[in-house]
Amino acid sequence: MKNKKIIIIGGGVIGLGIGWQLAKAGAAVTIHERGQVGRGASWAAGGMLGPIAEAHIDELDLLKLSNQSLARYPEWVDELESEAEMSIGYRAEGTLIIGIEPDDTYQLRHAYTLYQDLGLNVEWLSGQAAREIEGALSPYVTAAIRCETDHQVDNRLMVQALLHAYQLRGGMLHQHSSVERIVIENGTATGVQTADGFQGADVCILAAGCWSAQISGLPETMIPPVRPVKGQMLALQMREGIMISNVIRTVKARYPMPVYLVPRTDGRLVIGATTEELGFDTDLIVGGIYELLHGAFEAVPAIYKLPLIETWTGLRPGSSDNAPILGKTPIENLIYATGHYRNGILLTPITAYEISTLVRTGEVSEIIAPFHLDRF
Ligand SMILES: Cc1cc2nc3c(=O)[nH]c(=O)nc-3n(C[C@H](O)[C@H](O)[C@H](O)COP(=O)(O)OP(=O)(O)OC[C@H]3O[C@@H](n4cnc5c(N)ncnc54)[C@H](O)[C@@H]3O)c2cc1C
């Protein structure tokens, strides 16, 4: 591994996480980041670590991957916080998925049955029981599912910690350095082309989030099927008397759309998110913010009195089946770690550990095998 030269394209949580693990193992790692590190989807995210709330009957491999990543979070947090000497705001209070109107209760019941069939750790609560856990919930909450193991992390702090830990381990970073092309010679990736010329590498890792399909040099069949999926978000500042400690998610049978409220340790309450197929558009729209506030107000009426402190948009890297694209490709020495869609923060530890193991040993673990590019 010593002196193996690795180039990572993209400095989000995925690129930084893999880079940190590889630099730690003694590789010579360079990250090329087109803009400022960690300011893509990794900055925009809600930070929920929610395999249960995100579970879908058609995505059982993804559920397994998500559960394994969550199981590795405590180890990841310990390792990262002690190297970076800072907290990343990991919180284990859990998640309440709530219904507000009678119609929502049917939807919630349906989800509960699915979670039970999948053997997930969930508890059914009456509206009253949910309010005993989270006093700020609306009196109209009809019922809730408690997911004690769906946790959260402060993704912005995680970006800072990863950057710090990566650089402490000797990782090199070129910001404002866009990779224009992946250079392939005789079926082998030999490096990348940037504005500063050709940069040679033993291994290239594509981790450019929703922009991963835009880099030239790849044969048509190998362009990763990744697209941007816009999410609008906002943050409020909690005040004494209106402090929430669980992640709260709504199901909505009707208007407005489902929302989530994620309380941070510093008192911010992050509320999200729209899901919009609008290409690379990142405009903040009144309708989106209105619906988020409407949905959050129905769940926790007391937010009416809180200051609105930030609004933003981000682009999720969605693949055609919503699961990440991980591992080897038909091109020698070219590895993909992209398409993490709604769960990239949750999937960062497993991606970083498994992709760094793959680069070090050449072995593909069972857990990432279902996520190869060749499934498309
Ligand atoms: C609104 C929203 C809410 C979300 N909420 C959650 C959540 O609660 N929980 C969860 O687990 N996940 C969540 N996600 C998803 C999660 O944020 C992403 O899956 C994850 O951040 C993807 O990380 P990444 O490093 O692949 O992408 P990014 O963070 O987007 O990083 C990719 C980087 O590549 C760089 N880049 C692009 N092209 C090039 C190039 N040619 N050369 C060099 N660099 C390049 C970009 O500038 C960018 O910095 C959310 C996402 C959004 C948008």
XYZ file of C-alpha atoms and ligand atoms in Angstrom:
429
model
C 0.000 0.000 0.000
C 2.867 2.362 0.793
C 3.325 4.946 -1.943
C 0.377 3.678 -3.961
C -0.900 6.813 -5.671
C -4.644 7.305 -5.437
C -6.694 10.088 -6.996
C -10.201 10.740 -5.711
C -12.549 12.858 -7.800
C -14.848 14.806 -5.465
C -14.445 16.050 -1.912
C -17.830 15.274 -0.356
C -18.267 12.912 2.597
C -17.749 9.942 0.299
C -14.463 11.141 -1.224
C -13.191 12.449 2.109
C -14.207 9.301 3.995
C -12.472 6.984 1.551
C -9.479 9.334 1.339
C -9.092 9.412 5.109
C -9.147 5.622 5.414
C -6.651 5.195 2.572
C -4.306 7.916 3.835
C -4.428 6.200 7.210
C -3.362 2.953 5.548
C -0.300 4.712 4.101
C -1.421 5.477 0.541
C -0.503 8.729 -1.213
C -4.001 10.158 -1.686
C -4.963 13.296 -3.593
C -8.514 14.625 -3.714
C -9.473 16.912 -6.583
C -12.479 19.004 -5.639
C -14.089 21.251 -8.231
C -15.278 23.842 -5.697
C -14.897 24.036 -1.944
C -14.624 20.732 -0.149
C -17.809 19.303 1.378
C -20.154 21.966 0.005
C -22.226 19.683 -2.228
C -24.965 17.345 -1.004
C -22.845 16.577 2.053
C -23.382 20.113 3.331
C -27.058 20.243 2.435
C -28.153 16.994 4.082
C -30.376 16.454 7.117
C -27.907 14.014 8.666
C -30.532 11.388 9.484
C -29.211 7.869 9.861
C -32.506 6.186 9.151
C -32.419 2.704 7.662
C -35.880 1.989 9.081
C -37.635 5.178 8.077
C -36.107 4.868 4.585
C -36.815 1.121 4.238
C -38.625 -0.014 1.119
C -39.895 -3.467 0.260
C -38.092 -3.371 -3.133
C -34.745 -2.319 -1.645
C -33.703 -5.152 0.647
C -30.010 -5.143 -0.335
C -29.928 -1.417 0.358
C -31.583 -1.988 3.735
C -28.888 -4.529 4.605
C -26.133 -2.136 3.524
C -27.750 0.702 5.475
C -28.091 -1.401 8.621
C -24.458 -2.452 8.403
C -23.349 1.144 7.963
C -25.425 2.244 10.949
C -23.934 -0.577 13.028
C -20.475 0.790 12.232
C -21.366 4.369 13.158
C -20.275 4.196 16.829
C -16.825 2.903 15.783
C -16.675 5.532 13.009
C -17.604 8.350 15.394
C -14.999 7.271 17.979
C -12.261 6.962 15.381
C -13.095 10.226 13.623
C -13.727 12.327 16.722
C -10.502 11.224 18.364
C -8.405 11.875 15.234
C -10.040 15.193 14.397
C -10.391 16.202 18.045
C -13.912 17.498 17.576
C -17.477 16.318 17.980
C -19.535 15.367 14.930
C -22.836 15.684 16.784
C -23.853 12.025 16.683
C -27.154 11.615 18.551
C -28.905 8.387 19.451
C -32.262 9.563 20.824
C -34.058 7.941 17.910
C -36.839 8.811 15.495
C -40.609 9.185 15.756
C -42.590 8.756 12.553
C -45.912 10.441 13.216
C -49.371 10.608 11.660
C -51.476 13.721 12.083
C -54.827 12.967 10.474
C -56.859 9.747 10.514
C -55.782 8.967 6.918
C -52.157 9.172 7.980
C -52.780 6.507 10.613
C -53.658 3.980 7.882
C -50.457 4.790 6.074
C -48.509 4.547 9.303
C -50.090 1.157 10.119
C -49.091 -0.101 6.681
C -45.491 1.034 7.253
C -45.480 -0.557 10.708
C -46.594 -3.920 9.306
C -43.829 -3.739 6.695
C -41.183 -2.904 9.297
C -42.348 -5.800 11.463
C -42.294 -8.181 8.485
C -38.723 -7.066 7.822
C -37.789 -7.782 11.440
C -36.949 -4.139 12.200
C -36.882 -2.726 15.711
C -40.063 -0.606 15.900
C -42.717 0.214 18.459
C -46.290 1.402 17.849
C -47.354 4.362 19.973
C -50.648 6.146 20.508
C -50.635 9.916 19.941
C -50.634 10.397 23.701
C -47.652 8.079 24.179
C -45.751 9.935 21.433
C -46.422 13.264 23.187
C -45.074 11.828 26.420
C -41.752 11.282 24.625
C -41.773 14.555 22.685
C -43.902 17.128 24.487
C -43.920 19.665 21.631
C -45.848 17.349 19.285
C -49.240 18.561 18.119
C -52.330 17.435 20.070
C -53.632 16.220 16.690
C -50.952 13.542 16.331
C -52.955 10.328 16.004
C -50.215 7.698 16.345
C -46.495 7.159 15.871
C -43.868 4.551 15.126
C -40.859 4.772 17.368
C -37.578 3.783 15.669
C -35.103 3.912 18.519
C -32.195 2.856 16.329
C -32.668 5.502 13.592
C -30.093 8.057 14.767
C -28.573 11.258 13.399
C -25.249 13.026 12.932
C -24.382 16.650 12.171
C -23.234 16.220 8.570
C -21.584 19.662 8.426
C -19.464 18.843 11.463
C -18.675 15.465 9.903
C -17.375 17.211 6.768
C -15.072 19.402 8.893
C -13.846 16.460 10.954
C -13.180 14.324 7.871
C -11.229 17.110 6.214
C -9.149 17.603 9.326
C -8.499 13.878 9.906
C -7.691 13.365 6.205
C -5.127 16.159 6.146
C -3.600 15.064 9.473
C -2.964 11.683 7.843
C -1.121 13.388 5.003
C -3.956 13.426 2.454
C -3.487 16.050 -0.282
C -6.337 18.298 -1.328
C -6.701 20.424 -4.447
C -9.748 22.652 -4.158
C -11.092 24.534 -7.189
C -9.526 21.779 -9.276
C -12.090 20.269 -11.609
C -11.398 16.880 -13.149
C -12.293 17.256 -16.800
C -11.514 13.753 -17.988
C -10.608 10.329 -16.687
C -7.690 9.112 -18.767
C -8.004 5.498 -19.915
C -5.302 3.701 -21.884
C -5.720 0.118 -23.105
C -8.568 -0.566 -20.685
C -6.724 0.849 -17.675
C -7.291 4.169 -15.889
C -3.947 5.916 -15.684
C -4.967 9.251 -14.147
C -7.082 12.346 -14.666
C -6.923 15.525 -16.685
C -7.374 18.820 -14.832
C -6.732 22.442 -15.843
C -3.167 21.876 -14.555
C -2.603 18.978 -16.938
C -2.392 15.210 -16.605
C -2.184 13.777 -13.073
C -1.117 10.146 -13.034
C -2.413 7.607 -10.508
C -2.344 3.897 -9.722
C -6.041 3.994 -8.824
C -8.772 6.558 -9.632
C -11.933 6.740 -7.527
C -14.998 8.509 -8.886
C -16.884 10.145 -5.987
C -18.290 13.250 -7.656
C -21.856 12.945 -6.331
C -24.603 13.997 -8.739
C -21.995 15.333 -11.178
C -20.402 11.886 -11.628
C -21.927 11.365 -15.097
C -20.494 14.640 -16.413
C -16.817 13.739 -16.459
C -15.579 12.789 -19.907
C -13.308 9.953 -20.971
C -15.605 7.085 -19.996
C -17.027 4.671 -22.576
C -20.793 5.229 -23.044
C -21.728 2.019 -21.208
C -19.715 3.022 -18.181
C -21.187 6.460 -17.559
C -22.741 6.040 -14.104
C -26.534 6.523 -14.242
C -26.569 9.284 -11.635
C -28.797 12.362 -11.726
C -29.387 15.355 -9.426
C -32.522 15.296 -7.238
C -33.156 18.697 -5.700
C -34.015 19.155 -2.032
C -34.998 22.463 -0.409
C -34.297 22.784 3.316
C -34.469 25.330 6.116
C -33.323 25.733 9.699
C -34.973 27.320 12.738
C -33.368 28.176 16.052
C -34.968 26.297 18.967
C -35.614 28.170 22.210
C -36.145 27.172 25.794
C -39.534 25.529 26.138
C -39.481 24.474 22.474
C -36.656 21.957 22.481
C -37.042 18.720 20.529
C -34.668 15.811 21.004
C -35.931 13.038 18.678
C -35.873 13.190 14.909
C -39.506 13.652 13.878
C -40.775 12.509 10.497
C -44.333 12.848 9.231
C -46.227 10.572 6.893
C -48.854 12.390 4.923
C -51.695 10.767 3.064
C -52.671 14.211 1.720
C -51.352 17.783 1.568
C -48.829 19.079 2.653
C -45.900 16.838 1.792
C -44.150 14.705 4.425
C -41.389 16.528 6.285
C -38.728 15.811 8.868
C -37.442 17.862 11.787
C -33.907 17.154 12.954
C -32.780 18.804 16.206
C -29.076 19.611 16.438
C -27.088 19.854 19.637
C -26.402 23.563 18.999
C -30.151 24.303 19.013
C -30.704 24.384 15.259
C -33.804 22.595 14.028
C -33.249 21.402 10.460
C -36.424 20.914 8.426
C -36.580 19.167 5.065
C -36.972 18.346 2.363
C -38.542 18.656 -1.054
C -37.772 15.989 -3.661
C -37.680 17.565 -7.109
C -36.558 16.258 -10.492
C -35.402 19.552 -11.989
C -31.910 18.765 -13.207
C -29.219 21.012 -11.786
C -31.650 23.786 -10.780
C -30.922 24.964 -7.222
C -33.413 27.838 -6.862
C -35.137 28.246 -3.518
C -38.857 28.473 -4.206
C -41.491 30.010 -1.949
C -43.833 27.048 -2.540
C -41.209 24.574 -1.311
C -40.362 26.548 1.813
C -44.068 27.172 2.460
C -44.846 23.443 2.314
C -41.947 22.574 4.588
C -43.075 25.122 7.165
C -46.706 24.051 6.815
C -45.795 20.373 7.346
C -43.494 21.141 10.263
C -46.105 23.430 11.863
C -48.725 20.653 11.715
C -46.296 18.332 13.540
C -44.967 20.843 16.086
C -47.181 23.973 16.240
C -44.759 25.786 18.555
C -42.300 26.301 15.673
C -44.529 29.284 14.798
C -42.551 31.308 17.343
C -39.052 30.280 16.283
C -36.636 32.380 14.212
C -35.960 31.184 10.666
C -32.174 31.261 10.395
C -31.262 29.609 7.109
C -32.660 28.264 3.847
C -30.751 26.248 1.230
C -30.981 23.683 -1.531
C -28.880 20.627 -2.313
C -28.671 18.025 -5.054
C -28.892 14.359 -4.081
C -26.923 11.987 -6.299
C -29.739 9.651 -7.344
C -28.978 6.511 -9.353
C -31.594 4.815 -11.532
C -32.489 2.344 -8.766
C -31.809 4.748 -5.860
C -28.963 2.590 -4.561
C -25.285 3.541 -4.619
C -22.823 2.401 -7.258
C -19.840 0.899 -5.467
C -16.712 -0.972 -6.378
C -14.762 -2.160 -9.394
C -15.633 -1.304 -12.977
C -14.706 -2.986 -16.277
C -11.831 -0.461 -16.485
C -8.793 -1.621 -14.539
C -7.881 0.669 -11.607
C -11.089 2.682 -11.825
C -13.436 2.446 -8.850
C -16.891 3.993 -8.362
C -18.323 5.333 -5.107
C -21.297 7.393 -6.160
C -25.111 7.528 -6.399
C -25.794 7.475 -2.653
C -29.028 9.427 -3.185
C -30.959 10.060 0.079
C -28.653 8.022 2.309
C -25.098 9.118 1.640
C -24.466 10.353 5.170
C -25.777 7.083 6.583
C -23.715 5.099 4.065
C -20.435 6.980 4.525
C -18.802 4.573 7.035
C -19.563 1.389 5.100
C -18.513 3.033 1.819
C -15.252 4.342 3.280
C -14.339 1.074 5.015
C -15.304 -1.209 2.113
C -13.846 0.860 -0.736
C -10.573 1.392 1.128
C -10.387 -2.368 1.781
C -11.035 -3.011 -1.908
C -8.198 -0.672 -2.913
C -5.834 -2.175 -0.348
C -6.564 -5.863 -0.924
C -8.354 -6.109 -4.262
C -11.069 -8.140 -2.536
C -14.734 -7.329 -3.060
C -16.775 -7.936 0.056
C -20.166 -9.620 -0.112
C -21.857 -6.535 1.220
C -20.935 -4.258 -1.701
C -21.116 -6.902 -4.428
C -24.827 -6.165 -5.210
C -23.955 -2.514 -5.845
C -21.581 -2.866 -8.803
C -22.112 -0.830 -11.950
C -22.786 -4.025 -13.925
C -26.254 -4.396 -12.334
C -27.595 -1.769 -14.770
C -31.578 18.080 0.848
C -30.824 16.806 1.138
C -31.082 16.101 2.298
C -30.376 14.926 2.574
N -30.575 14.284 3.760
C -29.876 13.168 4.045
C -30.018 12.529 5.301
O -30.761 12.987 6.166
N -29.299 11.394 5.543
C -28.445 10.871 4.613
O -27.839 9.828 4.888
N -28.272 11.479 3.423
C -28.959 12.600 3.114
N -28.797 13.218 1.919
C -27.956 12.581 0.912
C -26.483 12.854 1.134
O -26.286 14.216 1.388
C -25.689 12.439 -0.102
O -26.031 11.136 -0.509
C -24.187 12.484 0.186
O -23.836 13.733 0.724
C -23.406 12.223 -1.084
O -22.050 12.510 -0.817
P -21.027 12.672 -2.018
O -19.703 12.900 -1.415
O -21.204 11.527 -2.964
O -21.582 13.930 -2.820
P -21.316 15.490 -2.622
O -21.336 15.886 -1.212
O -22.268 16.195 -3.542
O -19.832 15.653 -3.113
C -19.440 15.504 -4.455
C -18.315 16.491 -4.681
O -17.760 16.256 -5.973
C -17.351 17.510 -6.498
N -17.195 17.383 -7.947
C -18.192 17.233 -8.860
N -17.663 17.147 -10.093
C -16.316 17.236 -9.954
C -15.227 17.240 -10.878
N -15.436 17.104 -12.186
N -13.971 17.374 -10.393
C -13.732 17.505 -9.045
N -14.761 17.521 -8.136
C -16.010 17.386 -8.589
C -18.476 18.444 -6.083
O -18.063 19.803 -6.128
C -18.798 17.939 -4.687
O -18.125 18.654 -3.668
C -29.440 14.423 1.633
C -29.166 15.153 0.481
C -29.836 16.341 0.246
C -29.498 17.138 -0.991
